PDB file of C-alpha atoms in Angstrom:
ATOM      1  CA  MET A   1     103.353-213.846 -56.683  1.00 40.00           C
ATOM      2  CA  THR A   2     100.037-214.317 -58.495  1.00 40.00           C
ATOM      3  CA  ALA A   3      97.318-211.701 -58.868  1.00 41.00           C
ATOM      4  CA  THR A   4      95.227-213.363 -56.178  1.00 41.00           C
ATOM      5  CA  ASP A   5      98.113-213.020 -53.702  1.00 57.00           C
ATOM      6  CA  HIS A   6      98.151-209.236 -53.984  1.00 79.00           C
ATOM      7  CA  SER A   7      96.433-206.837 -51.592  1.00 89.00           C
ATOM      8  CA  PRO A   8      93.187-205.271 -52.890  1.00 94.00           C
ATOM      9  CA  LEU A   9      94.951-201.931 -53.473  1.00 93.00           C
ATOM     10  CA  THR A  10      97.699-203.626 -55.467  1.00 92.00           C
ATOM     11  CA  ARG A  11      95.137-205.464 -57.591  1.00 91.00           C
ATOM     12  CA  LYS A  12      93.374-202.175 -58.296  1.00 91.00           C
ATOM     13  CA  LEU A  13      96.550-200.293 -59.205  1.00 91.00           C
ATOM     14  CA  LEU A  14      97.657-203.120 -61.491  1.00 89.00           C
ATOM     15  CA  ALA A  15      94.611-202.277 -63.608  1.00 85.00           C
ATOM     16  CA  PHE A  16      96.367-199.007 -64.422  1.00 85.00           C
ATOM     17  CA  VAL A  17     100.117-199.699 -64.337  1.00 86.00           C
ATOM     18  CA  ALA A  18     102.250-202.826 -64.635  1.00 87.00           C
ATOM     19  CA  LEU A  19     104.235-202.428 -61.405  1.00 88.00           C
ATOM     20  CA  SER A  20     107.764-203.810 -61.120  1.00 90.00           C
ATOM     21  CA  GLU A  21     108.898-206.011 -58.245  1.00 92.00           C
ATOM     22  CA  ALA A  22     110.643-203.001 -56.672  1.00 91.00           C
ATOM     23  CA  GLU A  23     107.476-200.919 -56.937  1.00 92.00           C
ATOM     24  CA  LEU A  24     105.392-203.754 -55.502  1.00 92.00           C
ATOM     25  CA  ALA A  25     107.816-203.957 -52.567  1.00 93.00           C
ATOM     26  CA  VAL A  26     107.395-200.238 -51.840  1.00 93.00           C
ATOM     27  CA  LEU A  27     103.626-200.651 -52.011  1.00 93.00           C
ATOM     28  CA  GLU A  28     103.813-203.606 -49.619  1.00 92.00           C
ATOM     29  CA  ARG A  29     105.743-201.478 -47.117  1.00 92.00           C
ATOM     30  CA  LEU A  30     102.838-199.019 -47.072  1.00 93.00           C
ATOM     31  CA  HIS A  31     100.755-201.881 -45.624  1.00 93.00           C
ATOM     32  CA  GLN A  32     103.030-202.484 -42.617  1.00 92.00           C
ATOM     33  CA  ARG A  33     101.029-200.618 -39.951  1.00 93.00           C
ATOM     34  CA  ARG A  34      97.956-202.860 -39.978  1.00 95.00           C
ATOM     35  CA  ARG A  35      95.089-201.916 -37.692  1.00 94.00           C
ATOM     36  CA  THR A  36      91.501-202.916 -37.016  1.00 96.00           C
ATOM     37  CA  PHE A  37      88.586-200.546 -36.394  1.00 96.00           C
ATOM     38  CA  VAL A  38      85.121-201.316 -35.081  1.00 96.00           C
ATOM     39  CA  ALA A  39      81.922-200.481 -36.901  1.00 96.00           C
ATOM     40  CA  GLY A  40      80.230-197.187 -36.077  1.00 93.00           C
ATOM     41  CA  ARG A  41      83.247-195.346 -34.657  1.00 92.00           C
ATOM     42  CA  ASP A  42      84.775-192.669 -36.911  1.00 88.00           C
ATOM     43  CA  LEU A  43      88.428-193.194 -37.720  1.00 84.00           C
ATOM     44  CA  VAL A  44      88.734-189.690 -39.214  1.00 78.00           C
ATOM     45  CA  HIS A  45      86.550-186.758 -38.130  1.00 74.00           C
ATOM     46  CA  GLN A  46      85.433-183.811 -40.218  1.00 73.00           C
ATOM     47  CA  GLY A  47      87.783-180.916 -39.447  1.00 66.00           C
ATOM     48  CA  GLN A  48      90.514-183.165 -38.042  1.00 68.00           C
ATOM     49  CA  SER A  49      94.106-182.252 -38.870  1.00 69.00           C
ATOM     50  CA  ALA A  50      97.440-184.060 -38.669  1.00 61.00           C
ATOM     51  CA  GLN A  51      95.907-187.470 -39.290  1.00 69.00           C
ATOM     52  CA  ALA A  52      97.233-190.429 -41.280  1.00 80.00           C
ATOM     53  CA  ALA A  53      95.765-191.914 -44.425  1.00 87.00           C
ATOM     54  CA  TYR A  54      94.572-195.507 -44.490  1.00 92.00           C
ATOM     55  CA  ILE A  55      94.514-198.282 -47.050  1.00 95.00           C
ATOM     56  CA  LEU A  56      91.362-200.340 -46.623  1.00 96.00           C
ATOM     57  CA  SER A  57      92.136-204.070 -46.736  1.00 96.00           C
ATOM     58  CA  ALA A  58      88.840-205.584 -45.577  1.00 97.00           C
ATOM     59  CA  GLY A  59      85.380-204.227 -44.826  1.00 97.00           C
ATOM     60  CA  TRP A  60      83.329-201.217 -45.931  1.00 98.00           C
ATOM     61  CA  VAL A  61      83.545-197.548 -44.888  1.00 97.00           C
ATOM     62  CA  CYS A  62      81.342-194.550 -45.636  1.00 95.00           C
ATOM     63  CA  SER A  63      82.654-191.030 -46.056  1.00 92.00           C
ATOM     64  CA  TYR A  64      80.168-188.336 -45.107  1.00 91.00           C
ATOM     65  CA  LYS A  65      79.624-184.698 -44.233  1.00 88.00           C
ATOM     66  CA  LEU A  66      77.436-183.514 -41.365  1.00 83.00           C
ATOM     67  CA  GLN A  67      75.176-180.512 -41.801  1.00 82.00           C
ATOM     68  CA  PRO A  68      74.504-177.955 -39.022  1.00 84.00           C
ATOM     69  CA  ASP A  69      71.016-179.442 -38.495  1.00 86.00           C
ATOM     70  CA  GLY A  70      72.533-182.880 -37.810  1.00 80.00           C
ATOM     71  CA  THR A  71      71.624-184.480 -41.132  1.00 82.00           C
ATOM     72  CA  ARG A  72      74.347-186.141 -43.140  1.00 86.00           C
ATOM     73  CA  GLN A  73      75.181-186.619 -46.786  1.00 90.00           C
ATOM     74  CA  ILE A  74      77.175-189.745 -47.575  1.00 93.00           C
ATOM     75  CA  VAL A  75      79.699-188.743 -50.226  1.00 90.00           C
ATOM     76  CA  ASP A  76      80.857-192.241 -51.125  1.00 92.00           C
ATOM     77  CA  PHE A  77      81.587-195.709 -49.829  1.00 95.00           C
ATOM     78  CA  GLN A  78      85.081-197.121 -49.598  1.00 96.00           C
ATOM     79  CA  VAL A  79      85.649-200.805 -50.339  1.00 97.00           C
ATOM     80  CA  PRO A  80      88.789-202.955 -50.075  1.00 97.00           C
ATOM     81  CA  GLY A  81      91.593-201.445 -52.131  1.00 95.00           C
ATOM     82  CA  ASP A  82      90.567-197.832 -51.516  1.00 95.00           C
ATOM     83  CA  PHE A  83      92.547-195.105 -49.777  1.00 91.00           C
ATOM     84  CA  LEU A  84      90.856-193.332 -46.866  1.00 88.00           C
ATOM     85  CA  GLY A  85      91.788-189.718 -46.282  1.00 82.00           C
ATOM     86  CA  LEU A  86      94.440-189.388 -48.989  1.00 80.00           C
ATOM     87  CA  ARG A  87      93.218-185.940 -50.050  1.00 74.00           C
ATOM     88  CA  SER A  88      92.860-184.874 -46.423  1.00 71.00           C
ATOM     89  CA  VAL A  89      96.486-185.759 -45.684  1.00 68.00           C
ATOM     90  CA  LEU A  90      97.747-183.738 -48.634  1.00 69.00           C
ATOM     91  CA  LEU A  91      95.441-180.802 -47.759  1.00 68.00           C
ATOM     92  CA  ARG A  92      96.279-181.173 -44.021  1.00 65.00           C
ATOM     93  CA  THR A  93      92.652-181.055 -42.826  1.00 70.00           C
ATOM     94  CA  SER A  94      89.820-183.507 -43.397  1.00 73.00           C
ATOM     95  CA  ASP A  95      86.713-181.933 -44.914  1.00 73.00           C
ATOM     96  CA  HIS A  96      84.605-185.016 -44.161  1.00 77.00           C
ATOM     97  CA  SER A  97      84.414-188.007 -41.802  1.00 86.00           C
ATOM     98  CA  PHE A  98      85.027-191.726 -42.324  1.00 90.00           C
ATOM     99  CA  GLU A  99      82.905-194.283 -40.477  1.00 94.00           C
ATOM    100  CA  PRO A 100      83.365-198.071 -40.729  1.00 96.00           C
ATOM    101  CA  ILE A 101      80.078-199.729 -41.647  1.00 97.00           C
ATOM    102  CA  VAL A 102      81.389-203.086 -40.439  1.00 97.00           C
ATOM    103  CA  ASP A 103      84.546-203.977 -38.516  1.00 97.00           C
ATOM    104  CA  ILE A 104      87.420-203.239 -40.874  1.00 97.00           C
ATOM    105  CA  GLU A 105      91.105-203.897 -41.395  1.00 97.00           C
ATOM    106  CA  ALA A 106      93.228-201.040 -42.687  1.00 96.00           C
ATOM    107  CA  ALA A 107      96.877-200.082 -42.996  1.00 95.00           C
ATOM    108  CA  GLU A 108      97.820-196.727 -41.471  1.00 93.00           C
ATOM    109  CA  VAL A 109     100.001-194.665 -43.817  1.00 92.00           C
ATOM    110  CA  LEU A 110     101.870-191.684 -42.384  1.00 89.00           C
ATOM    111  CA  THR A 111     102.369-188.628 -44.568  1.00 86.00           C
ATOM    112  CA  SER A 112     106.142-189.068 -44.422  1.00 88.00           C
ATOM    113  CA  ASP A 113     105.894-192.695 -45.604  1.00 91.00           C
ATOM    114  CA  LEU A 114     103.610-191.709 -48.451  1.00 89.00           C
ATOM    115  CA  LEU A 115     105.846-188.885 -49.660  1.00 89.00           C
ATOM    116  CA  GLN A 116     108.918-191.130 -49.418  1.00 91.00           C
ATOM    117  CA  ALA A 117     107.177-193.798 -51.496  1.00 92.00           C
ATOM    118  CA  PHE A 118     106.265-191.181 -54.108  1.00 90.00           C
ATOM    119  CA  ALA A 119     109.875-189.976 -54.278  1.00 92.00           C
ATOM    120  CA  GLN A 120     111.247-193.508 -54.638  1.00 92.00           C
ATOM    121  CA  THR A 121     108.748-194.743 -57.218  1.00 92.00           C
ATOM    122  CA  PRO A 122     107.251-192.082 -59.503  1.00 91.00           C
ATOM    123  CA  ARG A 123     105.260-194.728 -61.409  1.00 91.00           C
ATOM    124  CA  LEU A 124     103.618-195.824 -58.174  1.00 91.00           C
ATOM    125  CA  ALA A 125     102.821-192.185 -57.428  1.00 90.00           C
ATOM    126  CA  THR A 126     101.228-191.929 -60.877  1.00 90.00           C
ATOM    127  CA  ALA A 127      99.145-195.037 -60.205  1.00 90.00           C
ATOM    128  CA  ILE A 128      97.878-193.604 -56.907  1.00 89.00           C
ATOM    129  CA  LEU A 129      97.102-190.333 -58.699  1.00 88.00           C
ATOM    130  CA  TRP A 130      95.066-192.419 -61.163  1.00 89.00           C
ATOM    131  CA  ALA A 131      93.147-193.986 -58.264  1.00 89.00           C
ATOM    132  CA  ALA A 132      92.469-190.538 -56.776  1.00 87.00           C
ATOM    133  CA  SER A 133      91.335-189.195 -60.164  1.00 89.00           C
ATOM    134  CA  ARG A 134      89.018-192.186 -60.542  1.00 90.00           C
ATOM    135  CA  ASP A 135      87.516-191.429 -57.128  1.00 89.00           C
ATOM    136  CA  GLU A 136      86.904-187.845 -58.252  1.00 89.00           C
ATOM    137  CA  ALA A 137      85.190-189.107 -61.426  1.00 92.00           C
ATOM    138  CA  MET A 138      82.873-191.223 -59.270  1.00 92.00           C
ATOM    139  CA  VAL A 139      81.925-188.214 -57.152  1.00 90.00           C
ATOM    140  CA  VAL A 140      81.043-186.344 -60.371  1.00 92.00           C
ATOM    141  CA  GLU A 141      78.791-189.241 -61.407  1.00 93.00           C
ATOM    142  CA  HIS A 142      77.136-189.216 -57.981  1.00 92.00           C
ATOM    143  CA  LEU A 143      76.451-185.489 -58.350  1.00 91.00           C
ATOM    144  CA  VAL A 144      74.884-186.069 -61.769  1.00 93.00           C
ATOM    145  CA  GLY A 145      72.830-188.902 -60.297  1.00 93.00           C
ATOM    146  CA  ILE A 146      71.383-186.824 -57.490  1.00 92.00           C
ATOM    147  CA  GLY A 147      70.763-183.840 -59.743  1.00 91.00           C
ATOM    148  CA  ARG A 148      69.472-185.417 -62.957  1.00 91.00           C
ATOM    149  CA  ARG A 149      68.616-189.138 -62.708  1.00 95.00           C
ATOM    150  CA  ASP A 150      65.243-190.354 -61.504  1.00 96.00           C
ATOM    151  CA  ALA A 151      65.187-192.583 -58.437  1.00 97.00           C
ATOM    152  CA  GLU A 152      65.236-195.938 -60.251  1.00 97.00           C
ATOM    153  CA  ALA A 153      68.044-194.930 -62.603  1.00 97.00           C
ATOM    154  CA  ARG A 154      69.960-193.426 -59.683  1.00 97.00           C
ATOM    155  CA  MET A 155      69.764-196.669 -57.704  1.00 98.00           C
ATOM    156  CA  ALA A 156      70.591-198.827 -60.730  1.00 98.00           C
ATOM    157  CA  HIS A 157      73.640-196.707 -61.579  1.00 97.00           C
ATOM    158  CA  PHE A 158      74.873-196.811 -58.004  1.00 97.00           C
ATOM    159  CA  LEU A 159      74.582-200.613 -57.775  1.00 98.00           C
ATOM    160  CA  LEU A 160      76.287-201.108 -61.144  1.00 97.00           C
ATOM    161  CA  GLU A 161      79.163-198.862 -60.092  1.00 96.00           C
ATOM    162  CA  LEU A 162      79.578-200.742 -56.818  1.00 96.00           C
ATOM    163  CA  GLY A 163      79.622-204.045 -58.662  1.00 96.00           C
ATOM    164  CA  SER A 164      82.295-202.808 -61.060  1.00 95.00           C
ATOM    165  CA  ARG A 165      84.467-201.495 -58.243  1.00 95.00           C
ATOM    166  CA  LEU A 166      84.202-204.760 -56.319  1.00 96.00           C
ATOM    167  CA  ALA A 167      84.882-206.844 -59.429  1.00 94.00           C
ATOM    168  CA  LEU A 168      88.179-204.991 -59.908  1.00 91.00           C
ATOM    169  CA  VAL A 169      89.449-206.333 -56.574  1.00 93.00           C
ATOM    170  CA  GLY A 170      87.940-209.785 -57.000  1.00 92.00           C
ATOM    171  CA  ILE A 171      84.922-209.624 -54.674  1.00 94.00           C
ATOM    172  CA  GLY A 172      82.085-208.863 -57.081  1.00 94.00           C
ATOM    173  CA  SER A 173      80.815-209.676 -60.567  1.00 94.00           C
ATOM    174  CA  LYS A 174      78.039-208.888 -63.040  1.00 94.00           C
ATOM    175  CA  GLU A 175      75.944-211.491 -61.224  1.00 96.00           C
ATOM    176  CA  GLY A 176      76.118-209.710 -57.863  1.00 97.00           C
ATOM    177  CA  PHE A 177      78.057-209.056 -54.674  1.00 98.00           C
ATOM    178  CA  ASP A 178      77.804-209.070 -50.893  1.00 97.00           C
ATOM    179  CA  CYS A 179      76.768-205.650 -49.573  1.00 97.00           C
ATOM    180  CA  PRO A 180      76.405-204.599 -45.906  1.00 97.00           C
ATOM    181  CA  LEU A 181      74.596-201.322 -46.655  1.00 97.00           C
ATOM    182  CA  THR A 182      71.220-200.579 -45.105  1.00 96.00           C
ATOM    183  CA  GLN A 183      68.368-198.670 -46.704  1.00 95.00           C
ATOM    184  CA  TYR A 184      69.351-195.732 -44.498  1.00 95.00           C
ATOM    185  CA  HIS A 185      72.860-195.760 -46.003  1.00 96.00           C
ATOM    186  CA  LEU A 186      71.346-195.769 -49.477  1.00 96.00           C
ATOM    187  CA  ALA A 187      68.986-192.943 -48.528  1.00 95.00           C
ATOM    188  CA  ASP A 188      71.808-190.736 -47.230  1.00 94.00           C
ATOM    189  CA  THR A 189      73.802-191.447 -50.392  1.00 94.00           C
ATOM    190  CA  LEU A 190      71.182-191.078 -53.083  1.00 95.00           C
ATOM    191  CA  GLY A 191      69.231-188.142 -51.637  1.00 93.00           C
ATOM    192  CA  LEU A 192      66.100-190.227 -51.058  1.00 94.00           C
ATOM    193  CA  SER A 193      64.078-191.092 -47.988  1.00 94.00           C
ATOM    194  CA  ALA A 194      64.375-194.607 -46.560  1.00 95.00           C
ATOM    195  CA  VAL A 195      60.744-195.219 -47.555  1.00 97.00           C
ATOM    196  CA  HIS A 196      61.518-194.154 -51.134  1.00 97.00           C
ATOM    197  CA  VAL A 197      64.590-196.427 -51.201  1.00 97.00           C
ATOM    198  CA  ASN A 198      62.408-199.362 -50.146  1.00 97.00           C
ATOM    199  CA  ARG A 199      59.926-198.574 -52.919  1.00 98.00           C
ATOM    200  CA  VAL A 200      62.636-198.256 -55.576  1.00 98.00           C
ATOM    201  CA  LEU A 201      64.274-201.553 -54.598  1.00 98.00           C
ATOM    202  CA  ARG A 202      60.892-203.250 -54.754  1.00 98.00           C
ATOM    203  CA  GLN A 203      60.266-201.845 -58.237  1.00 98.00           C
ATOM    204  CA  LEU A 204      63.673-203.033 -59.477  1.00 98.00           C
ATOM    205  CA  ARG A 205      62.963-206.473 -58.044  1.00 98.00           C
ATOM    206  CA  GLU A 206      59.478-206.635 -59.584  1.00 98.00           C
ATOM    207  CA  HIS A 207      60.961-205.663 -62.956  1.00 97.00           C
ATOM    208  CA  ALA A 208      63.300-208.684 -62.589  1.00 98.00           C
ATOM    209  CA  LEU A 209      66.400-206.480 -62.728  1.00 98.00           C
ATOM    210  CA  VAL A 210      68.031-206.793 -59.309  1.00 98.00           C
ATOM    211  CA  THR A 211      67.291-208.022 -55.797  1.00 98.00           C
ATOM    212  CA  PHE A 212      68.905-206.560 -52.681  1.00 97.00           C
ATOM    213  CA  ARG A 213      68.135-208.840 -49.760  1.00 95.00           C
ATOM    214  CA  ASP A 214      69.920-210.217 -46.680  1.00 95.00           C
ATOM    215  CA  GLY A 215      73.172-208.399 -47.420  1.00 96.00           C
ATOM    216  CA  ARG A 216      73.414-209.604 -51.010  1.00 97.00           C
ATOM    217  CA  VAL A 217      72.866-207.787 -54.303  1.00 98.00           C
ATOM    218  CA  THR A 218      71.778-210.269 -56.976  1.00 98.00           C
ATOM    219  CA  ILE A 219      71.665-208.927 -60.534  1.00 98.00           C
ATOM    220  CA  HIS A 220      69.096-210.789 -62.634  1.00 98.00           C
ATOM    221  CA  ASP A 221      69.332-208.750 -65.844  1.00 98.00           C
ATOM    222  CA  TYR A 222      72.649-206.935 -66.167  1.00 97.00           C
ATOM    223  CA  GLY A 223      71.880-205.536 -69.635  1.00 97.00           C
ATOM    224  CA  GLY A 224      68.480-204.282 -68.544  1.00 98.00           C
ATOM    225  CA  LEU A 225      69.990-202.585 -65.501  1.00 97.00           C
ATOM    226  CA  VAL A 226      72.635-200.928 -67.685  1.00 97.00           C
ATOM    227  CA  GLU A 227      69.937-199.701 -70.066  1.00 97.00           C
ATOM    228  CA  LEU A 228      67.824-198.297 -67.242  1.00 97.00           C
ATOM    229  CA  ALA A 229      70.783-196.449 -65.681  1.00 97.00           C
ATOM    230  CA  GLU A 230      72.362-195.479 -69.026  1.00 95.00           C
ATOM    231  CA  PHE A 231      75.492-196.790 -67.342  1.00 96.00           C
ATOM    232  CA  ASP A 232      78.757-196.138 -69.193  1.00 94.00           C
ATOM    233  CA  PRO A 233      81.667-197.520 -67.130  1.00 92.00           C
ATOM    234  CA  ALA A 234      84.310-195.545 -69.066  1.00 91.00           C
ATOM    235  CA  TYR A 235      84.802-193.180 -66.108  1.00 90.00           C
ATOM    236  CA  LEU A 236      85.973-196.142 -64.001  1.00 89.00           C
ATOM    237  CA  ASP A 237      88.840-196.783 -66.456  1.00 77.00           C
ATOM    238  CA  GLN A 238      89.082-200.550 -65.906  1.00 70.00           C
ATOM    239  CA  THR A 239      89.999-201.596 -69.454  1.00 70.00           C
ATOM    240  CA  GLY A 240      93.651-202.452 -68.767  1.00 66.00           C
ATOM    241  CA  PRO A 241      97.026-200.917 -67.878  1.00 64.00           C
ATOM    242  CA  LEU A 242      97.826-197.536 -69.397  1.00 63.00           C
ATOM    243  CA  LEU A 243     101.443-197.625 -68.204  1.00 62.00           C
ATOM    244  CA  LYS A 244     103.391-200.803 -69.003  1.00 63.00           C
TER     245      LYS A 244
END
């Protein structure tokens, strides 16, 4: 089996650990319960208990928290290869919701199946722990972005991170990537108004750095975007397998 034959999650985990055929087989079994979900309908609700986790195979999802006044803060976006609700399964209650942005394909993973896989293949469990730790590092970066980066740097950093994540699973590059997010999604993520998002994207385009149009992010000057965002991808840990 070549790298391009692997599921997005497998491709991502292979960036951390060189999985054996037996470990790959266990990981494949976690993909057995394949399901589809329509855009706009939560698959996990904030406060929900006794739910499964999901491995996203195709499509985009946002994870968000609702405030008492009805406003929402998008915590992150999940792309192919990401787990949905892994922490919520282990903590038994979801502290946020997951909403498909487009129609998605995902594998449902029961808690019992996940724990059995961990018991059978400790190296696979370590790889999934790496993925979860990487997700936590991204949330830290998002917090720094909202608290300390100006709007242009915040947007640039976010787009660079997305591009790196998508490149890891073979659906993005330093030249750009397809992106179904609206300006309202970006606003709820970056702590900006939709009007401010529009202005920032226009400024980045006029500076010949990046264009976001018609569902496509096109990066014109990768180095310039990195310099603007002060983007250091070390927290994404995509330099090669640590466990061999």
